[in-house]
Coordinates of C-alpha atoms in Angstrom, one line a residue:
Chain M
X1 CA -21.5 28.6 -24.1
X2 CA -24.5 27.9 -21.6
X3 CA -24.8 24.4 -23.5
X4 CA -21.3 23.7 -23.6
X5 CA -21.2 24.0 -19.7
X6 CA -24.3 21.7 -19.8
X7 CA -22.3 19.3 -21.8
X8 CA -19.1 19.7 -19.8
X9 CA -21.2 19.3 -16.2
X10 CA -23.1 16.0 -17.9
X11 CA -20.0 14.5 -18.7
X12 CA -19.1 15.3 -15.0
X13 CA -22.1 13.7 -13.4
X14 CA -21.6 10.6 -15.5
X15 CA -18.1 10.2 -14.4
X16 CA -18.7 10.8 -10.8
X17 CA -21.9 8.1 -11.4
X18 CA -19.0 5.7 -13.1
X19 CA -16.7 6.3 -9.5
X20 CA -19.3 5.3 -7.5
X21 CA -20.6 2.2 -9.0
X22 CA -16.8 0.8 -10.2
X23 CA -15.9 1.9 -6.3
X24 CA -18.9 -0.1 -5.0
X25 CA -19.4 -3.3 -7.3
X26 CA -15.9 -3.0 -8.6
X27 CA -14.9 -3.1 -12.5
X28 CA -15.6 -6.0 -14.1
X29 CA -19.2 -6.2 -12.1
X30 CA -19.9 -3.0 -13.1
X31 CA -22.0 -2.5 -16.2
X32 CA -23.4 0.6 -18.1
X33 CA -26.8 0.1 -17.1
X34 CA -25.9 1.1 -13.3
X35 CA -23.9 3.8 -14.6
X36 CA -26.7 5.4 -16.4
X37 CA -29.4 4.6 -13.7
X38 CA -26.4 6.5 -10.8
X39 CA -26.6 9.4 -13.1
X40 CA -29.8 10.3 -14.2
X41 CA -28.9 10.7 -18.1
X42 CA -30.3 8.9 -21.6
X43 CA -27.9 6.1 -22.5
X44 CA -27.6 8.3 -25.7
X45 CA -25.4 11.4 -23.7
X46 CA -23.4 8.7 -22.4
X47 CA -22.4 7.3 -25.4
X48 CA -21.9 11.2 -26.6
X49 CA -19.2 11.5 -24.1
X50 CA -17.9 8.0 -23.2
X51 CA -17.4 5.1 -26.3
X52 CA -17.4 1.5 -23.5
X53 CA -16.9 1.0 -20.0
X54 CA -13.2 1.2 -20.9
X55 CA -13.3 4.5 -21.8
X56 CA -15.3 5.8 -19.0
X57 CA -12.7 3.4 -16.7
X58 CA -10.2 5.8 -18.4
X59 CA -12.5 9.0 -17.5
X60 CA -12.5 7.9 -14.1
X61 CA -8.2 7.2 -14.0
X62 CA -7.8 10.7 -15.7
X63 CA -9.3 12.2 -12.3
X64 CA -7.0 10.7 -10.5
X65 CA -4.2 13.0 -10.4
X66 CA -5.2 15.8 -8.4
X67 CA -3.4 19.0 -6.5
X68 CA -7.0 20.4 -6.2
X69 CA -7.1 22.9 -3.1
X70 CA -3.3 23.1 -2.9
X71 CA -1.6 26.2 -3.0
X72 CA 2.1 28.2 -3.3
X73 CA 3.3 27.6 0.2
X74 CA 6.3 29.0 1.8
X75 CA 8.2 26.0 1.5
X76 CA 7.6 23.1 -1.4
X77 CA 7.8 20.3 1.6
X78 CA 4.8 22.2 2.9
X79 CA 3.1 21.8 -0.6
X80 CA 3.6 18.0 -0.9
X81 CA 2.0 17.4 2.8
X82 CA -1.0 19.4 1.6
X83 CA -1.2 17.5 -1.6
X84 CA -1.1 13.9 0.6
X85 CA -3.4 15.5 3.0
X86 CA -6.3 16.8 1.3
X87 CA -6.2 13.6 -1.1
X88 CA -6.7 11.5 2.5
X89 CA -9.6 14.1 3.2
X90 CA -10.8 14.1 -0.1
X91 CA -10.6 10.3 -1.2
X92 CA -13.2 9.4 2.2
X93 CA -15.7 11.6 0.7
X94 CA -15.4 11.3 -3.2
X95 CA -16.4 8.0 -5.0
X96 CA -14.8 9.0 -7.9
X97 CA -11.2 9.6 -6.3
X98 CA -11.8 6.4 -4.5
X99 CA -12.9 4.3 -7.5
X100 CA -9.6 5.5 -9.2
X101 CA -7.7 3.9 -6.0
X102 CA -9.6 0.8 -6.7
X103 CA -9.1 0.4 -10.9
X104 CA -5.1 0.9 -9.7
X105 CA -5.4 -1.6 -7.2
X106 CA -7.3 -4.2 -9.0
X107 CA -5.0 -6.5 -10.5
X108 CA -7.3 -7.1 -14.0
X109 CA -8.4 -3.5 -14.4
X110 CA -4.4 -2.6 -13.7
X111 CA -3.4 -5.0 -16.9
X112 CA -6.2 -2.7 -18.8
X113 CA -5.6 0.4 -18.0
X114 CA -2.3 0.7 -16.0
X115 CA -1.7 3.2 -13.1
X116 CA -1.8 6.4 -12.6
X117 CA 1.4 5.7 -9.6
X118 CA 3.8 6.9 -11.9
X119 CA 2.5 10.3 -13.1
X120 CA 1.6 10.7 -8.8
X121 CA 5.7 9.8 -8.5
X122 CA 6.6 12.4 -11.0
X123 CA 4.7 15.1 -9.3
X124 CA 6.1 13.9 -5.7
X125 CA 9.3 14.3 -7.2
X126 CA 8.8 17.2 -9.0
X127 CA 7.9 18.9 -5.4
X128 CA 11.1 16.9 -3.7
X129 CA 13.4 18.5 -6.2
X130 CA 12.2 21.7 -6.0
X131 CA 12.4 21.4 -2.3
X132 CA 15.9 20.2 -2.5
X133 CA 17.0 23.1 -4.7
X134 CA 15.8 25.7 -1.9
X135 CA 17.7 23.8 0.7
X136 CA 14.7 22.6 2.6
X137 CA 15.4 18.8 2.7
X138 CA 19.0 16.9 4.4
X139 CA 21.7 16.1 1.9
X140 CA 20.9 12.3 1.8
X141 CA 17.2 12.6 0.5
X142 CA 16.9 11.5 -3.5
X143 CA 13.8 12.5 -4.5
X144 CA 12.6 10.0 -6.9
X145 CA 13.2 7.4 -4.1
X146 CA 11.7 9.3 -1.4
X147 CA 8.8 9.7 -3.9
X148 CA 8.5 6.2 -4.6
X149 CA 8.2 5.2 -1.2
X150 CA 6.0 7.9 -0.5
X151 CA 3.7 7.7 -3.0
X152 CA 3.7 3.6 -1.8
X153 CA 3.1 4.4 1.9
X154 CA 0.2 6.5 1.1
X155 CA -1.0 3.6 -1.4
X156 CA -1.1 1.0 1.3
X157 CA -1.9 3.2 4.5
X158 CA -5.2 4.2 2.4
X159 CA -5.8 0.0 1.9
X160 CA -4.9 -1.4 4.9
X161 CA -7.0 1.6 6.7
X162 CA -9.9 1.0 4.7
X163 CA -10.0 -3.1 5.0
X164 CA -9.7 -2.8 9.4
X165 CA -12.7 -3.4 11.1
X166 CA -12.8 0.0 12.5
X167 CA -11.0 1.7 9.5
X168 CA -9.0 4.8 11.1
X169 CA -9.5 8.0 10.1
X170 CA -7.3 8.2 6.4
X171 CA -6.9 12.2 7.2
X172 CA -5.2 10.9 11.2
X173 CA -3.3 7.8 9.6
X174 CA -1.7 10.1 6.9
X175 CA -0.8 13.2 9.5
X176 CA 0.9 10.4 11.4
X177 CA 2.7 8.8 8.3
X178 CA 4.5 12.6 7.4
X179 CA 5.2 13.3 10.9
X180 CA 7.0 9.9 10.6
X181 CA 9.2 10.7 7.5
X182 CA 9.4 14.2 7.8
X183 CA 12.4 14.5 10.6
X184 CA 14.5 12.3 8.1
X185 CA 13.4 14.3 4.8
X186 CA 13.7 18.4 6.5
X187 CA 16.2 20.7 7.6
X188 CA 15.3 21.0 11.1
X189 CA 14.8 24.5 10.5
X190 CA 12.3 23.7 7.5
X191 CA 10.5 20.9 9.9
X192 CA 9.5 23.0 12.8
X193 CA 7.5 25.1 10.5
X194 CA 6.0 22.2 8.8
X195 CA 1.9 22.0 9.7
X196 CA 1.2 18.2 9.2
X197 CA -1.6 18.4 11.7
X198 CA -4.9 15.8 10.3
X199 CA -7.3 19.2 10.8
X200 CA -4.7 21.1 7.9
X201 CA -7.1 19.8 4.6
X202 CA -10.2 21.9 6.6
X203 CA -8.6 24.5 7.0
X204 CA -6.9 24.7 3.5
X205 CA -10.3 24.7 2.1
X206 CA -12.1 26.9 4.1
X207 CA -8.9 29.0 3.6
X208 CA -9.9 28.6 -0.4
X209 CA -13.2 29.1 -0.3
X210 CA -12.2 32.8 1.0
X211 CA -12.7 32.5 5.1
X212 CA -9.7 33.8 6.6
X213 CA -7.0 31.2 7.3
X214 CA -5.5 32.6 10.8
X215 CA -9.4 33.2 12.0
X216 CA -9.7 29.2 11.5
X217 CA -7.1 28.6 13.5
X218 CA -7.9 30.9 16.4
X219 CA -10.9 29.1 16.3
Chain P
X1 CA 5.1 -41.4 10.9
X2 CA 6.3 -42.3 7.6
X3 CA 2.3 -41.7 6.3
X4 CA 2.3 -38.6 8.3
X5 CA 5.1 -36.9 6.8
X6 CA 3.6 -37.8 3.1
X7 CA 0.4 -36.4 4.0
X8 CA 1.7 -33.2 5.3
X9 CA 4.2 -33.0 2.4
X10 CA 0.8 -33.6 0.0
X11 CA -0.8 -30.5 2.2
X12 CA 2.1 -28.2 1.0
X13 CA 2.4 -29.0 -2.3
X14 CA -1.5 -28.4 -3.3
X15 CA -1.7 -25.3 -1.1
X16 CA 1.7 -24.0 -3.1
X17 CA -0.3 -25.1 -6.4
X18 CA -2.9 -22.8 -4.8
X19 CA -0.9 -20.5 -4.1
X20 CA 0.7 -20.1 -7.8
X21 CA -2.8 -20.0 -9.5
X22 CA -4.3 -17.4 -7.0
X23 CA -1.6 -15.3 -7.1
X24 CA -1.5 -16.1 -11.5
X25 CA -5.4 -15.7 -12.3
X26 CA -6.6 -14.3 -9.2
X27 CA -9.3 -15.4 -6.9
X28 CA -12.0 -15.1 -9.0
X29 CA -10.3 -17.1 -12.2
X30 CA -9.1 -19.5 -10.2
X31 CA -10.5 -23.5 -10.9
X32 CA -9.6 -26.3 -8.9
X33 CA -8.5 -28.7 -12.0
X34 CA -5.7 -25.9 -12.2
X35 CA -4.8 -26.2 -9.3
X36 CA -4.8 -30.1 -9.4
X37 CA -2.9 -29.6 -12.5
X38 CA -0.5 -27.5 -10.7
X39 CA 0.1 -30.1 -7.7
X40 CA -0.2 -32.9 -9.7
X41 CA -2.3 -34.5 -6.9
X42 CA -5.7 -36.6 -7.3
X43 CA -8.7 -34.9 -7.0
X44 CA -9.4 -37.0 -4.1
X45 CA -5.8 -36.1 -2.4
X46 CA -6.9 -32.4 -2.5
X47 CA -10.4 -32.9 -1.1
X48 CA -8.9 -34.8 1.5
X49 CA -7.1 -31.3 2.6
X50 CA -9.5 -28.9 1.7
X51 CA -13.0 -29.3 0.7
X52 CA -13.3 -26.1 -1.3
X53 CA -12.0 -23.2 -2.6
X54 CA -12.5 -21.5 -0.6
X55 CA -10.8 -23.9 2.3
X56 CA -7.7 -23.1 -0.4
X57 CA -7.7 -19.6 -0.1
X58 CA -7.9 -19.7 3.5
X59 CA -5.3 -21.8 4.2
X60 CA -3.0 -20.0 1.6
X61 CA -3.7 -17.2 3.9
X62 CA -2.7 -18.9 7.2
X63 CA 0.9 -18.8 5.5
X64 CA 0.8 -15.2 5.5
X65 CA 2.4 -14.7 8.2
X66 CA 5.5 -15.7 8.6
X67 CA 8.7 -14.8 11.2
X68 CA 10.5 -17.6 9.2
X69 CA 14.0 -17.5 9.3
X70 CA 14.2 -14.3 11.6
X71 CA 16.4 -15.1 15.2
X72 CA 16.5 -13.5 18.6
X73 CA 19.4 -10.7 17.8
X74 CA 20.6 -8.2 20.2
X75 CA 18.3 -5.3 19.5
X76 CA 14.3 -6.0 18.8
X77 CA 14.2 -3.0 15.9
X78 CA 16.7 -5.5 14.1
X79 CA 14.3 -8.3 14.6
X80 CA 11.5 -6.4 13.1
X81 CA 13.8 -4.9 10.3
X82 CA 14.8 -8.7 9.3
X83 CA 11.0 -10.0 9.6
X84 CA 10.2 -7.4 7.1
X85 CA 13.2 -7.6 4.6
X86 CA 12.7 -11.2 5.0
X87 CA 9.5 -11.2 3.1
X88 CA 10.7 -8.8 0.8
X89 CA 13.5 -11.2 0.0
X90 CA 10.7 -14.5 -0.3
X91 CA 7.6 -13.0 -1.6
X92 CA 9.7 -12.3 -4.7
X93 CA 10.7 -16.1 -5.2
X94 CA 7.7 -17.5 -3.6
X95 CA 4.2 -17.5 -5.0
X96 CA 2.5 -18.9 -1.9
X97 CA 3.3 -15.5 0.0
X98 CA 2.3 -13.2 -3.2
X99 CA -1.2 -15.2 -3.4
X100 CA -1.7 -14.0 0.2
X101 CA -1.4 -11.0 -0.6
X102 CA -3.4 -10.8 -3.5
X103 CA -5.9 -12.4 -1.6
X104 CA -6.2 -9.4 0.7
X105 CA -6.0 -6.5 -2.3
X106 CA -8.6 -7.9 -3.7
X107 CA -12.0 -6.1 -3.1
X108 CA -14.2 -9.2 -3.3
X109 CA -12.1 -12.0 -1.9
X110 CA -11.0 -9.8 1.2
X111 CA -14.7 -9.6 1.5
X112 CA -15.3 -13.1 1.6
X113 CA -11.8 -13.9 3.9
X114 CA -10.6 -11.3 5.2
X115 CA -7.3 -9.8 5.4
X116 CA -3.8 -11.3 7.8
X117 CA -3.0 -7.0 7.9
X118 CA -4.3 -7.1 11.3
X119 CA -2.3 -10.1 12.3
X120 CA 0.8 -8.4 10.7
X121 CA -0.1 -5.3 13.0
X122 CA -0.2 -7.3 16.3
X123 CA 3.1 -8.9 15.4
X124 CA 4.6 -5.5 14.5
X125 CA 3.2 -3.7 17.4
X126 CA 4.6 -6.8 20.1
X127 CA 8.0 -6.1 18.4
X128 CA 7.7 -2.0 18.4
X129 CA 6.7 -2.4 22.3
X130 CA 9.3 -4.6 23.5
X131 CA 11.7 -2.4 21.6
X132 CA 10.5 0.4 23.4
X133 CA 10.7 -1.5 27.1
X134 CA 14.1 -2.1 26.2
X135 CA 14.8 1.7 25.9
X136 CA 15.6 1.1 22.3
X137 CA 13.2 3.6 20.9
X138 CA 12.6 7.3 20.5
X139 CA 10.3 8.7 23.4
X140 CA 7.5 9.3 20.8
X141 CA 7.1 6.0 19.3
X142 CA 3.6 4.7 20.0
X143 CA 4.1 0.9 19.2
X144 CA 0.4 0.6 18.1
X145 CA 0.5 3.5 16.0
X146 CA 3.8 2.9 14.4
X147 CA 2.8 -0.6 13.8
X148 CA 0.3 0.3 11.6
X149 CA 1.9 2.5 9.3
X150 CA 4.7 -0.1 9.0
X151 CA 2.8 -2.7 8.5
X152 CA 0.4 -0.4 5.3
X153 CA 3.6 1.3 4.2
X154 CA 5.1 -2.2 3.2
X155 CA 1.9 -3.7 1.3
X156 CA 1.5 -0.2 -0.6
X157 CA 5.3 -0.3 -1.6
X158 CA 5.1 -3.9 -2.7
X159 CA 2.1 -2.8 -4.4
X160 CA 3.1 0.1 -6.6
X161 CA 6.8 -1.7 -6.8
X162 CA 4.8 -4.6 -8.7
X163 CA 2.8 -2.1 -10.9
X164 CA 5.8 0.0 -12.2
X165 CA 6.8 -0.9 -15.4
X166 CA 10.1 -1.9 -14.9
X167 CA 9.9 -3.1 -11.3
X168 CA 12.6 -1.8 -8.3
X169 CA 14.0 -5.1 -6.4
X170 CA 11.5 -5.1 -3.3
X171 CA 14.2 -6.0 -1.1
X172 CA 15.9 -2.7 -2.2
X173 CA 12.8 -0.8 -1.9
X174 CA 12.5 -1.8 1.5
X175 CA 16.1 -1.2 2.6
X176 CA 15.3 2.0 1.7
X177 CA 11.5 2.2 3.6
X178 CA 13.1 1.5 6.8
X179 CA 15.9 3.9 6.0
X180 CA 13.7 6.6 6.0
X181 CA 11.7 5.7 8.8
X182 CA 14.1 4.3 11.5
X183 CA 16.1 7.4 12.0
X184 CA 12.5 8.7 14.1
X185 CA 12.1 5.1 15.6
X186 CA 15.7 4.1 16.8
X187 CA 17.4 6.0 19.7
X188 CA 20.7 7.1 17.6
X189 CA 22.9 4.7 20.0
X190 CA 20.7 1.3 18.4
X191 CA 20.4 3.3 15.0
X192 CA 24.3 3.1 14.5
X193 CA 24.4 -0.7 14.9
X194 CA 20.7 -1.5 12.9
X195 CA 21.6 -3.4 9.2
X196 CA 19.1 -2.7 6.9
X197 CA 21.4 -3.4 4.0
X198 CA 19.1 -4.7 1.1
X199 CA 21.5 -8.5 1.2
X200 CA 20.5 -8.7 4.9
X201 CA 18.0 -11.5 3.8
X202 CA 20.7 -13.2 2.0
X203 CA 23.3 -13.1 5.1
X204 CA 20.4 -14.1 7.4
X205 CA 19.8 -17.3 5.0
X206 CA 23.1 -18.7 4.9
X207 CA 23.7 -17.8 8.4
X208 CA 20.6 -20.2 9.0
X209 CA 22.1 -22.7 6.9
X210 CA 24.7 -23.3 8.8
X211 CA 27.5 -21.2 7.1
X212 CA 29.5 -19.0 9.2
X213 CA 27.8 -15.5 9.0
X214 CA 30.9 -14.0 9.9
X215 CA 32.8 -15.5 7.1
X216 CA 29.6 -14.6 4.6
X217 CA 30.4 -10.7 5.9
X218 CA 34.1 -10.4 4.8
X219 CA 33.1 -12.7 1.4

């Protein structure tokens, strides 16, 4: 057991080291010896866990996917802005979420690997439908549409943030995007108890890691 | 005059060349002989124009951005809604305006270049404020603000529209983007007479052509 959670936490630090150097140098610049030099472990664990720089390229696109921090909420529209929100909060602070960003993004790596777009449209769809079925969005909103443009805003607010020469904060930019959509996506009943606010991802995970939500906010 | 014309005709058609094998091999990939091959030009024709690669790339991306074939119309929303299905509309048919913007996704050339996003923002923002000193917005709207997310909502969209596996018509795609958006841009009053019909682009093009826009409406 205790060397299987060795194994499993190796695996992780090689992955995260794979993140940061495909994020920095890019992929096809990217070689194994950075990797292993980033993560402190014998060329021999890596190759225990990870075949090629594909496969760890693969490692690093399996991460990408991620509801990590987001709870049941009262209403589903108010799960889908938590999962866009924490990513923004999360993806300025982890290599690995941002490296993901950049294998999508870059067109040779794309031909490789493909996306992970789709399986982030079918989960933004997933939530939109469920939402629809409680009667929290307006009768016009498809949500494999909605999903597909939101799942595209997000995309290109993230890289057109990130290339200004002062890039915004992705956590502002991102509050500002759903406070944009939202009116023409929620009952107006359902909007007005939407939180969309940039600060939502702290609270959400100092909420998680058991500090009491309303005392945050008081604060 | 005669010379001239030739020599600015020659200027287009090795930065289109340029244009196709940038946007084909990317940056990186991307030779000069190809691109001679592509123009069918002499070597010494191209150098004439541009002295490097690098002179290509940026003068494919001082074609990025482009108000072509948008007119003065009644409301400034409607210009900025035509500017942006425009594009939609050409960067589908022409390779010149894709190479631009692979140019800017990609990590290392954006490095090297730069990006036109904030050039595309100060165009967006100009049209969003004039908008709003015509009365013709919602009292929210922050031009600046708004300007941005436009302008990164429409690259991601393209983006992930280009990666799907069977790819959504980008013109659709951004019918529906400024669907969802204007209804919290537009006063209702201007909302009710915006067309943001997906065969905008193709009304706006004959109209320029000299056929009777009217007539194109009822055909």
């Amino acid at each position: 057991m205790a060397q299987q959670e060795r194994a499993i936490r190796t695996r992780q630090a090689i992955l995260e080291a794979a993140g940061k150097v495909f994020d920095e140098a890019g992929y096809e610049a990217a070689t194994i010896a950075q990797i292993l030099a980033c993560a402190k472990v014998t060329r021999g664990a890596l190759y225990f866990h990870f075949s090629s720089k594909e496969d760890l390229a693969r490692g690093v696109l399996d991460e990408a996917v991620t509801t990590e921090g987001v709870s049941p909420q009262p209403f589903k529209l108010q799960e889908l802005i938590d999962t866009s929100l924490l990513l923004a909060h999360r993806v300025q602070r982890e290599p690995l979420l941002r490296a993901s960003i950049r294998l999508s993004v870059d067109q040779r790596a794309r031909a490789m690997f493909g996306t992970r777009w789709p399986d982030w449209i079918t989960v933004t769809a997933a939530l939109l439908q469920e939402a629809k079925d409680k009667g929290e969005t307006l009768p016009h909103v498809v949500p494999e549409e909605v999903a597909r443009l939101m799942v595209g805003s997000w995309t290109g607010v993230q890289l057109t943030a990130e290339a200004m020469p002062e890039p915004p904060d992705l956590t502002d930019e991102i509050s500002l995007l759903y406070r944009l959509m939202m009116p023409n996506i929620a009952v107006p009943g359902v909007l007005a108890r939407l939180d969309m606010a940039p600060d939502r991802p702290l609270r959400l995970m100092s909420s998680a890691a058991g500090a009491a939500e309303d005392h945050m906010r008081e604060a």
